[in-house]
């Protein structure tokens, strides 16, 4: 619980709200915000918990934030690990503890699942997020992330 927000596991009934929040997240970072692709990803996550988990922050029965944590097996970390792929809070709900609550709940759930480490990335222009993660014990790895279609 954060202020008037409750953090809990996302349910199938949250699907549309999750798709909306995650599409907004991508658009805010000038990433392709394909709602159909986001919906397909959300459906896949909700269908198989081995892929990861979604947490939702609710205020008065409205979804105001979301976290998506992908699960994987890491050679670098020596076993089960996870990646905080998305953490998003509606702009008018920011700076009220919702992001911290989502992050801490994500770490708790990852620990329950046996994950050893949580990795994440932050865009270079997102200093506020960097400060949040540093305060919560994350350290910069000094790498650059690359990707390409396969």
XYZ file of C-alpha atoms in Angstrom:
150
model
C 0.000 0.000 0.000
C 1.366 3.429 -0.943
C -0.699 6.366 0.257
C -4.050 5.534 -1.254
C -2.624 3.025 -3.748
C -2.742 -0.732 -3.504
C -0.137 -2.786 -5.375
C -1.131 -6.280 -6.412
C -0.714 -8.896 -9.109
C -2.380 -8.013 -12.387
C -5.415 -10.066 -13.365
C -6.983 -10.840 -16.715
C -9.645 -8.236 -15.912
C -6.853 -5.598 -15.845
C -5.848 -6.337 -19.450
C -7.235 -3.203 -21.116
C -5.874 -0.890 -18.422
C -2.460 -2.585 -18.622
C -2.362 -2.228 -22.400
C -3.260 1.455 -22.080
C -0.631 2.160 -19.395
C 2.138 0.255 -21.172
C 1.332 1.878 -24.522
C 1.562 5.293 -22.833
C 4.932 4.281 -21.350
C 6.340 3.422 -24.765
C 4.959 6.605 -26.345
C 6.471 8.784 -23.589
C 9.884 7.359 -24.452
C 9.360 7.825 -28.199
C 9.321 4.064 -28.743
C 6.959 2.322 -31.153
C 3.678 2.209 -29.237
C 1.874 -0.507 -31.156
C -1.201 -1.219 -29.050
C -1.794 -4.559 -30.809
C 1.759 -5.674 -30.029
C 1.479 -4.483 -26.436
C -1.817 -6.376 -26.066
C -0.224 -9.530 -27.473
C 2.655 -9.205 -24.996
C 0.309 -8.598 -22.050
C -1.793 -11.613 -23.031
C 1.338 -13.771 -23.183
C 2.544 -12.639 -19.771
C -0.845 -13.160 -18.142
C -1.119 -16.615 -19.751
C 2.219 -17.986 -18.519
C 3.823 -16.837 -15.274
C 7.137 -18.385 -16.345
C 7.510 -15.392 -18.677
C 7.316 -12.920 -15.842
C 4.753 -10.962 -13.915
C 2.778 -7.751 -14.036
C 1.938 -5.697 -10.970
C -0.657 -2.965 -10.988
C -1.031 0.072 -8.728
C -4.668 0.897 -8.030
C -6.217 4.011 -6.564
C -9.969 3.922 -6.028
C -10.275 0.955 -8.412
C -8.389 2.812 -11.166
C -5.091 1.468 -12.505
C -2.564 4.291 -12.050
C 0.699 2.394 -12.502
C 2.196 -0.844 -13.742
C 5.412 -2.832 -13.485
C 6.427 -5.647 -15.807
C 9.209 -7.978 -14.703
C 10.490 -10.564 -17.207
C 12.041 -13.761 -15.858
C 15.119 -15.446 -17.330
C 18.048 -17.707 -16.515
C 21.285 -15.740 -16.325
C 24.788 -17.032 -16.880
C 26.210 -13.763 -15.561
C 24.226 -13.959 -12.333
C 24.435 -17.736 -11.991
C 20.784 -18.675 -12.133
C 17.264 -17.309 -12.015
C 17.173 -13.586 -12.607
C 14.738 -10.998 -13.816
C 14.568 -7.808 -15.804
C 12.411 -4.852 -14.796
C 11.297 -4.172 -18.328
C 8.709 -1.502 -17.586
C 7.725 0.635 -14.621
C 5.159 3.306 -15.383
C 3.026 5.659 -13.314
C 0.470 8.068 -14.758
C 1.945 11.594 -14.852
C -0.561 13.050 -12.386
C 0.270 10.288 -9.857
C 4.066 10.674 -9.953
C 6.137 11.833 -6.979
C 3.586 10.342 -4.598
C 5.333 7.070 -3.802
C 3.573 4.911 -6.394
C 6.759 4.193 -8.357
C 8.692 3.280 -5.212
C 5.854 1.004 -4.096
C 5.750 -0.728 -7.494
C 9.528 -1.176 -7.490
C 9.628 -2.598 -3.967
C 6.702 -4.929 -4.665
C 8.485 -6.074 -7.834
C 11.638 -6.844 -5.862
C 9.616 -8.719 -3.236
C 7.849 -10.832 -5.864
C 11.120 -11.543 -7.688
C 12.669 -12.681 -4.405
C 9.668 -14.960 -3.743
C 10.234 -16.519 -7.177
C 13.874 -17.234 -6.347
C 15.442 -14.570 -8.543
C 18.986 -13.654 -7.567
C 19.225 -10.285 -9.321
C 16.969 -7.731 -10.970
C 18.431 -5.879 -13.955
C 16.942 -2.806 -15.592
C 17.789 -0.038 -18.012
C 17.178 3.692 -17.940
C 17.256 6.067 -20.876
C 20.030 8.645 -20.674
C 17.566 11.516 -20.243
C 15.622 9.983 -17.347
C 17.547 11.277 -14.322
C 14.557 11.050 -11.973
C 14.287 7.300 -12.605
C 18.045 6.906 -12.124
C 17.782 8.554 -8.712
C 14.923 6.250 -7.728
C 16.864 3.135 -8.681
C 20.067 4.336 -6.994
C 18.144 5.081 -3.776
C 16.737 1.550 -3.887
C 20.194 -0.062 -4.156
C 20.669 -0.529 -7.911
C 24.084 0.297 -9.369
C 24.994 1.393 -12.858
C 26.731 -1.305 -14.887
C 28.235 1.016 -17.492
C 26.996 -0.884 -20.515
C 25.054 -0.075 -23.617
C 22.092 -2.177 -24.613
C 21.754 -3.219 -28.234
C 18.964 -5.006 -30.116
C 17.959 -6.112 -33.606
C 15.103 -8.055 -35.121
C 15.686 -11.775 -35.697
